[in-house]
mmCIF file of N, CA, C and O in Angstrom:
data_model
loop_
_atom_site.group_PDB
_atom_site.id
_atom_site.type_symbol
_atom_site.label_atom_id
_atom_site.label_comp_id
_atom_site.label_asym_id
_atom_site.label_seq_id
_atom_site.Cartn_x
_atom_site.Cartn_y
_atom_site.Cartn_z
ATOM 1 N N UNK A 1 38.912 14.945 -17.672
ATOM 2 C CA UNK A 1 38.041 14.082 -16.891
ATOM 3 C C UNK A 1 38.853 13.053 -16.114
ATOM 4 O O UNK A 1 38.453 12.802 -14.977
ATOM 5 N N UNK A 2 39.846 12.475 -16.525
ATOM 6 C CA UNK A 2 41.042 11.757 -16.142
ATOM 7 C C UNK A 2 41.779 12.466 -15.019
ATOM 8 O O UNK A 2 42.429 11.650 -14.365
ATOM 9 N N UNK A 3 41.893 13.695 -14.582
ATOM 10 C CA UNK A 3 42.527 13.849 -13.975
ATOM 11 C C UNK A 3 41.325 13.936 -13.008
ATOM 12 O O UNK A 3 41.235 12.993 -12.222
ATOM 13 N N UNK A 4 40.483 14.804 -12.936
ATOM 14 C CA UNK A 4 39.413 14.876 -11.879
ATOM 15 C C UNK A 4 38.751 13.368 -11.011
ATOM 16 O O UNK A 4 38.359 13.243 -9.851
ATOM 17 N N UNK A 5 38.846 12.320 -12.199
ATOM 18 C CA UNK A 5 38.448 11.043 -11.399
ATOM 19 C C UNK A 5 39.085 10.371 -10.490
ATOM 20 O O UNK A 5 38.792 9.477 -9.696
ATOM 21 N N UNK A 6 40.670 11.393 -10.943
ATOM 22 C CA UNK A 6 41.890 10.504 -10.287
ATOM 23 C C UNK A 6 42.112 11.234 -8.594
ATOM 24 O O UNK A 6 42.495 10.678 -7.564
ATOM 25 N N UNK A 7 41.675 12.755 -8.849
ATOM 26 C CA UNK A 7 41.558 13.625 -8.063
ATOM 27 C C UNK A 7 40.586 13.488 -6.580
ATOM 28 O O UNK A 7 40.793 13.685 -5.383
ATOM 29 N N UNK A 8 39.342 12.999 -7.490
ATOM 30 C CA UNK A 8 38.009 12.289 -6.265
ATOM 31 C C UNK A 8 38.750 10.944 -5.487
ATOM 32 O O UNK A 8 38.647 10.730 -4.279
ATOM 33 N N UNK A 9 39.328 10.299 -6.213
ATOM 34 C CA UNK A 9 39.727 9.109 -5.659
ATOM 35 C C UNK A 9 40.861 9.168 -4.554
ATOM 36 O O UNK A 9 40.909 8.311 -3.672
ATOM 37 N N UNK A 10 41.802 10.243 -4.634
ATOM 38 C CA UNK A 10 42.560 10.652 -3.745
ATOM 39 C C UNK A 10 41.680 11.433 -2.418
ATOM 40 O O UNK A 10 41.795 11.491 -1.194
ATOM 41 N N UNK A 11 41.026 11.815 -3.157
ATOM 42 C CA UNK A 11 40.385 12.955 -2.046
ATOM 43 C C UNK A 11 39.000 12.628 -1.835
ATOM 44 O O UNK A 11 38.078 13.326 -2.258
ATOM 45 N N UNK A 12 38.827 11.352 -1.045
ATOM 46 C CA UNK A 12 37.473 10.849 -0.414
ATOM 47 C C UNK A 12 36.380 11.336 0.338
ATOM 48 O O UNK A 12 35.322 10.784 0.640
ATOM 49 N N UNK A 13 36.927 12.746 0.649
ATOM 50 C CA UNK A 13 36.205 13.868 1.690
ATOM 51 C C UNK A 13 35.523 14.269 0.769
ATOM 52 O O UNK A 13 34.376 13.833 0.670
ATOM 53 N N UNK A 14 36.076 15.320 -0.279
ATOM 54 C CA UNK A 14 35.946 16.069 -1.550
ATOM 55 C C UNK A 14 34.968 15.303 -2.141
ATOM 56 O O UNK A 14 33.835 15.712 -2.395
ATOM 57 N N UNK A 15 35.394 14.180 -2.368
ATOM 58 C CA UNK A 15 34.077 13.162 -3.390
ATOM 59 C C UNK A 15 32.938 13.051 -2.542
ATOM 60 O O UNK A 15 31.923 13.256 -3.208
ATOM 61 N N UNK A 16 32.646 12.768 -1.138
ATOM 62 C CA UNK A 16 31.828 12.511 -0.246
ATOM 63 C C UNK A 16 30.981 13.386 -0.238
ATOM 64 O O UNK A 16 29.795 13.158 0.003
ATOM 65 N N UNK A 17 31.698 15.112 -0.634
ATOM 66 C CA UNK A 17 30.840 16.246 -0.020
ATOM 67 C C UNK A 17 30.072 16.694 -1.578
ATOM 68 O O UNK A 17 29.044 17.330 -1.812
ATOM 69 N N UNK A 18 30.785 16.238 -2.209
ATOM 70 C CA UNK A 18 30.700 16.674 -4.009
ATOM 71 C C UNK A 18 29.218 15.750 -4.096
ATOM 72 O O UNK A 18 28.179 16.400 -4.219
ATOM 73 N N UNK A 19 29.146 14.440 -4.039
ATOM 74 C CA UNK A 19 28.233 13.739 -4.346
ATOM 75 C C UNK A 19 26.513 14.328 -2.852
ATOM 76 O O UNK A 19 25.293 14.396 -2.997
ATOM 77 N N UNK A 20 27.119 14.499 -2.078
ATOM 78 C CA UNK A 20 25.467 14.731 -0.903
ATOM 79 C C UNK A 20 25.247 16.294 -1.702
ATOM 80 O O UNK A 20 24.155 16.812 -1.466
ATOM 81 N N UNK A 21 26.079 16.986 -2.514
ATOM 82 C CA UNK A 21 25.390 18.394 -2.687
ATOM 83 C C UNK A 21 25.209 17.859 -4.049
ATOM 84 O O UNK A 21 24.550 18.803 -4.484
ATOM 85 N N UNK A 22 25.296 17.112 -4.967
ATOM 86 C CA UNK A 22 24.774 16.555 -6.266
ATOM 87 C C UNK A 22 23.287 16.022 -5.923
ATOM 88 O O UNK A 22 22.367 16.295 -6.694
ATOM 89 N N UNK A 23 23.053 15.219 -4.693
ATOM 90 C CA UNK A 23 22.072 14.604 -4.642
ATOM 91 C C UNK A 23 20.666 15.856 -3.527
ATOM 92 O O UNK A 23 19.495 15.602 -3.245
ATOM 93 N N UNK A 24 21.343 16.869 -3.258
ATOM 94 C CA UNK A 24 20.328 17.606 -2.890
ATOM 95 C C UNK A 24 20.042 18.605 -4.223
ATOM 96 O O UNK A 24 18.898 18.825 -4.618
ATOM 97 N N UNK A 25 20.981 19.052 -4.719
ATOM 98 C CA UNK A 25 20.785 19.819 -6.290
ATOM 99 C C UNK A 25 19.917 18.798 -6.834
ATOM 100 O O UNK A 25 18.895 19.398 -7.166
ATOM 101 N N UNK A 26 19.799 17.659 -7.079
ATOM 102 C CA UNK A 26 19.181 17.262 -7.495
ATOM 103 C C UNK A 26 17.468 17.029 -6.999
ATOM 104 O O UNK A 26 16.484 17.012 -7.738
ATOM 105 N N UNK A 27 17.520 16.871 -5.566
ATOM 106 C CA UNK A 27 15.975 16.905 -4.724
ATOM 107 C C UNK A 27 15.552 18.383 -4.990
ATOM 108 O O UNK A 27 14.334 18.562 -4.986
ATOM 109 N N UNK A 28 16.275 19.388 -5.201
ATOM 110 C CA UNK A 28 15.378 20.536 -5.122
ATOM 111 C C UNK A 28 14.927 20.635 -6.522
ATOM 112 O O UNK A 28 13.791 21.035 -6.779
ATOM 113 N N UNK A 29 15.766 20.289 -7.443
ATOM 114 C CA UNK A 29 15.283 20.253 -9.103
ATOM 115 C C UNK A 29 14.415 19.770 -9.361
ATOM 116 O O UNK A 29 13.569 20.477 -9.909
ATOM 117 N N UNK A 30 14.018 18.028 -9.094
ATOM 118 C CA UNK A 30 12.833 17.336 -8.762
ATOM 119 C C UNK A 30 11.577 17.992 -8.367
ATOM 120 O O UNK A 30 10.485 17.692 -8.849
ATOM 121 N N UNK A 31 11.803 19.065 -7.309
ATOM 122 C CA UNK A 31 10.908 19.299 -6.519
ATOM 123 C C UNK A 31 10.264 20.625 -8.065
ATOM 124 O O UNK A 31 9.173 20.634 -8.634
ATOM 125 N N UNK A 32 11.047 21.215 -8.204
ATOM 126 C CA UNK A 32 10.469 22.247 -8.994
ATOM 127 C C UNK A 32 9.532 21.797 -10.352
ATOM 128 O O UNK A 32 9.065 22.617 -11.142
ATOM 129 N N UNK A 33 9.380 20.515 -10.439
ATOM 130 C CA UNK A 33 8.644 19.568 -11.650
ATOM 131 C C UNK A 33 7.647 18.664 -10.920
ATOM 132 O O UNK A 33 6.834 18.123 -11.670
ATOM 133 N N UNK A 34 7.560 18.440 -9.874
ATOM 134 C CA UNK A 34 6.460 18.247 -8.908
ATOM 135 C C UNK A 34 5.282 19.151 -8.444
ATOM 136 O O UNK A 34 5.386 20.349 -8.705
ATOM 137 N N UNK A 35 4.242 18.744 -7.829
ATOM 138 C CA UNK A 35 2.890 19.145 -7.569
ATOM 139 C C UNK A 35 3.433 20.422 -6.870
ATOM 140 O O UNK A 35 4.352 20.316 -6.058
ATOM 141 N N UNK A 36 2.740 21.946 -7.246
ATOM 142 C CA UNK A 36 2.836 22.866 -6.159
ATOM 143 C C UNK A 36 2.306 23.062 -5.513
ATOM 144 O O UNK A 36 2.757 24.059 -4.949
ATOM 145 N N UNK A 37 1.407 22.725 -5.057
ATOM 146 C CA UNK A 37 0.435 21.850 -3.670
ATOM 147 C C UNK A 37 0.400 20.755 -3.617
ATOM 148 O O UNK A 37 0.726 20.010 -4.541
ATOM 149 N N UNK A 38 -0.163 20.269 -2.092
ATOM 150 C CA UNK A 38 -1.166 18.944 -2.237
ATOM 151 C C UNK A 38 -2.847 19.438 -1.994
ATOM 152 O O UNK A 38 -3.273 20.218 -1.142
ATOM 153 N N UNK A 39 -3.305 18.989 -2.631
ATOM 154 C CA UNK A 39 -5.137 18.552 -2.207
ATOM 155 C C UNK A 39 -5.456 17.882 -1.149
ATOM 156 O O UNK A 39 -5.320 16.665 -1.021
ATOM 157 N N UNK A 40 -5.798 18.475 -0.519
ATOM 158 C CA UNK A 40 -6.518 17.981 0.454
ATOM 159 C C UNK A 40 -8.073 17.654 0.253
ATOM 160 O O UNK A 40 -8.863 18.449 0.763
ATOM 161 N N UNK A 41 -8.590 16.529 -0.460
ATOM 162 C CA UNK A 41 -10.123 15.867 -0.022
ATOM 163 C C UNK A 41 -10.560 15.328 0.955
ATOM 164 O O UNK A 41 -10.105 14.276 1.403
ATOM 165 N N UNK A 42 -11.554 15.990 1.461
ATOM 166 C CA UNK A 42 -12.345 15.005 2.300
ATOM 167 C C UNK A 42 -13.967 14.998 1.832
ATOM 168 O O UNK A 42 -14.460 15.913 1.173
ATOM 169 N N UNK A 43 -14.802 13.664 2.340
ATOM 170 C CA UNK A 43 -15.676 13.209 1.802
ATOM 171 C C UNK A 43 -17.054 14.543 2.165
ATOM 172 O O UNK A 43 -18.211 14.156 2.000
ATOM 173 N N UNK A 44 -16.900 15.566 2.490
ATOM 174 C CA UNK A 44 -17.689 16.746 2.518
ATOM 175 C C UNK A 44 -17.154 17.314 1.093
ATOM 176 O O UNK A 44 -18.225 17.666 0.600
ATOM 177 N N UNK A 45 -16.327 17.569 0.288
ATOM 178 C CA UNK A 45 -16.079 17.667 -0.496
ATOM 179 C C UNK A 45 -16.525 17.546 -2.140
ATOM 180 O O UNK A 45 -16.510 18.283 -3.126
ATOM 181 N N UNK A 46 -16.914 16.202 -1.820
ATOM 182 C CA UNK A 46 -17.590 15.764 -2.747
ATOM 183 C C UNK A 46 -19.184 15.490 -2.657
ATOM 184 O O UNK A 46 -19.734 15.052 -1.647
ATOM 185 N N UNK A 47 -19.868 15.830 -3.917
ATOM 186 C CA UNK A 47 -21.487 15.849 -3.952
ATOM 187 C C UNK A 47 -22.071 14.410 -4.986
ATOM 188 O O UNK A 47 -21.330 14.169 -5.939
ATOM 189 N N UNK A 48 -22.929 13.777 -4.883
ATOM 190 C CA UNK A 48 -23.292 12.914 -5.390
ATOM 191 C C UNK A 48 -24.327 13.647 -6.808
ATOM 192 O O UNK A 48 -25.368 14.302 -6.756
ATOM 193 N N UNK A 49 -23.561 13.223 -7.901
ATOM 194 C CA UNK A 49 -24.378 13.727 -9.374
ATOM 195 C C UNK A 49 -25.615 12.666 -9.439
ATOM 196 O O UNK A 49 -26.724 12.985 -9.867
ATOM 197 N N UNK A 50 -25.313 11.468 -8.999
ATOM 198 C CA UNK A 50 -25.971 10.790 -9.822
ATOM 199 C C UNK A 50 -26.547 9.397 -8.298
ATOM 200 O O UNK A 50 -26.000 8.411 -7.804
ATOM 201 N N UNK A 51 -27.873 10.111 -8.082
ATOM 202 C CA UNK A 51 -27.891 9.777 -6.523
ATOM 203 C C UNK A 51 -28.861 7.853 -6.647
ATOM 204 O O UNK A 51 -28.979 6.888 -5.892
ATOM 205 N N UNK A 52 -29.372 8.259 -8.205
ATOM 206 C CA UNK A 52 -30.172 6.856 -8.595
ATOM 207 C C UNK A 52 -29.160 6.178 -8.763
ATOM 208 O O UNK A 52 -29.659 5.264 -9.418
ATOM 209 N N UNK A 53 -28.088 5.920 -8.668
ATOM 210 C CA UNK A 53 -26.740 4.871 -8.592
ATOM 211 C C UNK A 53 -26.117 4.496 -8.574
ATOM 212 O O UNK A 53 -25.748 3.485 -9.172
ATOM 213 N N UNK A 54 -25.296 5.628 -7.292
ATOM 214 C CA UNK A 54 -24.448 5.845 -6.016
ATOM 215 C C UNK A 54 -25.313 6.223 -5.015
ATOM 216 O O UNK A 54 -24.899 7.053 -4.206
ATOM 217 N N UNK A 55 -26.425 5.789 -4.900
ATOM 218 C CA UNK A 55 -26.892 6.279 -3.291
ATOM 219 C C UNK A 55 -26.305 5.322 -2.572
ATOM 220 O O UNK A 55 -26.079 4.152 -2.879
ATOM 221 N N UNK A 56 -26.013 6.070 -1.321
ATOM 222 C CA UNK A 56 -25.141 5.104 -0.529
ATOM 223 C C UNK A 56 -26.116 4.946 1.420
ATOM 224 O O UNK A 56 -27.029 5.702 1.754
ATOM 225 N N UNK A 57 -25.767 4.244 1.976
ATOM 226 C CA UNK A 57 -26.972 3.914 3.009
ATOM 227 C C UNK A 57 -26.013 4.394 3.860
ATOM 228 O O UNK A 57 -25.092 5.160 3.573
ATOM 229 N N UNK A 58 -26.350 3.765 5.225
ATOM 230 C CA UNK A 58 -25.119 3.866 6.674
ATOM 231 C C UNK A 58 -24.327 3.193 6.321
ATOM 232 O O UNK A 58 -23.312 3.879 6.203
ATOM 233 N N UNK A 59 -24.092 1.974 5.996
ATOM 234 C CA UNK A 59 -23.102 0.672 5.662
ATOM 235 C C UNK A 59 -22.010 1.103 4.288
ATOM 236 O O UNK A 59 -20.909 0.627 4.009
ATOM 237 N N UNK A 60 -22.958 2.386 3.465
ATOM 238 C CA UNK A 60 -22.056 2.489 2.409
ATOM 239 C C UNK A 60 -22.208 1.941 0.946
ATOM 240 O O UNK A 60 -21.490 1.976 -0.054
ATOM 241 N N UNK A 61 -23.426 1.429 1.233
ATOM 242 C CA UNK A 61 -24.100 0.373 0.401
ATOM 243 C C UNK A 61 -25.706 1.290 -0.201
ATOM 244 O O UNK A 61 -26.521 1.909 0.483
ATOM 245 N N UNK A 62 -25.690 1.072 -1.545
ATOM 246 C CA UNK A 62 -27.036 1.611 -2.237
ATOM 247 C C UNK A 62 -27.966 0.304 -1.638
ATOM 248 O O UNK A 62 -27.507 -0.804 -1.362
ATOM 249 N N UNK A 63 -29.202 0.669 -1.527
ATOM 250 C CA UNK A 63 -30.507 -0.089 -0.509
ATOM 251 C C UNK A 63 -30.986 -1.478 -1.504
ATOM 252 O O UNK A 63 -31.607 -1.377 -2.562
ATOM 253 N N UNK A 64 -30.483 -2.894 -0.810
ATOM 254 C CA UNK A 64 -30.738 -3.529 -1.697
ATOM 255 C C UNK A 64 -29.729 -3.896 -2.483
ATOM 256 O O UNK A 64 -30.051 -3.711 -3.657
ATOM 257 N N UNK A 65 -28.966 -4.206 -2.406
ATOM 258 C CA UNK A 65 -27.421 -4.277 -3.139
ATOM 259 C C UNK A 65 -26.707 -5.314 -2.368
ATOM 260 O O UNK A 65 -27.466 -5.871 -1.576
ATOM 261 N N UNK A 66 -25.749 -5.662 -2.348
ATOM 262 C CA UNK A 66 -24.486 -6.514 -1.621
ATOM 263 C C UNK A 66 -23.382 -6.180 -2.551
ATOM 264 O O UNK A 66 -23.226 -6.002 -3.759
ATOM 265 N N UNK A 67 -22.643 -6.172 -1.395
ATOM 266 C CA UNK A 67 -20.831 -6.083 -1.922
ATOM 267 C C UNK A 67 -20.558 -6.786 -2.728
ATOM 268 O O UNK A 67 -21.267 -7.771 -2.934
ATOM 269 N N UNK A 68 -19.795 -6.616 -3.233
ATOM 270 C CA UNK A 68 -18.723 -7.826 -4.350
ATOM 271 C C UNK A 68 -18.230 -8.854 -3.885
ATOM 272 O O UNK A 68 -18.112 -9.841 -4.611
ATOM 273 N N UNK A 69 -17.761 -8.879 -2.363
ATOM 274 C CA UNK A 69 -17.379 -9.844 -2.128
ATOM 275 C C UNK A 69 -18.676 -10.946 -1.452
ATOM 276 O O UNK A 69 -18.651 -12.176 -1.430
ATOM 277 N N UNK A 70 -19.643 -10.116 -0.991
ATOM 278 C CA UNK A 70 -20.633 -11.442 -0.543
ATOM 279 C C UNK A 70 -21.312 -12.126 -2.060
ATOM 280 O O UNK A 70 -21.552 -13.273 -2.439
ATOM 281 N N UNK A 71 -21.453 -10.853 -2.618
ATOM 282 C CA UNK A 71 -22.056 -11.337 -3.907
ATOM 283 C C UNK A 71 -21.292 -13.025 -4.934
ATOM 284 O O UNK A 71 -21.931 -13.853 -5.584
ATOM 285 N N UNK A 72 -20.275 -12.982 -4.757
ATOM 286 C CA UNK A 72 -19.233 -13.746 -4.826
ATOM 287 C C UNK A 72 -19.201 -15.092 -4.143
ATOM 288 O O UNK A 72 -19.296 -16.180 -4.711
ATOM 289 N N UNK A 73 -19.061 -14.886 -2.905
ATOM 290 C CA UNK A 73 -19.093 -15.740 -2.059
ATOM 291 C C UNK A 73 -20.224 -16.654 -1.588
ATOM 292 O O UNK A 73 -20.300 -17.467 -0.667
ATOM 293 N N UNK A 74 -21.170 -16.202 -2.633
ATOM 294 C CA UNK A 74 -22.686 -16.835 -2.015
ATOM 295 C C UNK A 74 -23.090 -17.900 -3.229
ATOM 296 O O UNK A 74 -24.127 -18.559 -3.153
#
């Protein structure tokens, strides 16, 4: 190990090229323990179970309700 550290240190190219292919060996390894897709949701996607309370209006708001923050603020 002594000689190899002494070896990188002489040879700054060698160490330069040694370490960017350590750090892509390493991004593709990563990658193989990561998601094998992504999901794509969008709000067509999803269906409302429970429409007595999440109904939602134009604003986004169940009828009769206020946000958290006016609710708060008042």
């Amino acid at each position: 190990m002594k000689h190899f550290i002494a070896f990188c240190r002489r040879n700054r190219l060698f160490a330069a090229l040694l370490a960017a292919e350590l750090a892509v060996v390493c991004a593709l390894a990563a990658g193989l323990f990561g998601a094998p897709y992504k999901l794509a949701l969008t709000p067509g996607d999803f269906t409302n179970t429970l429409p007595d309370i999440a109904a939602a209006d134009d604003d986004g708001l169940k009828s009769g309700t206020r946000s958290a923050i006016t609710a708060t603020t008042r």
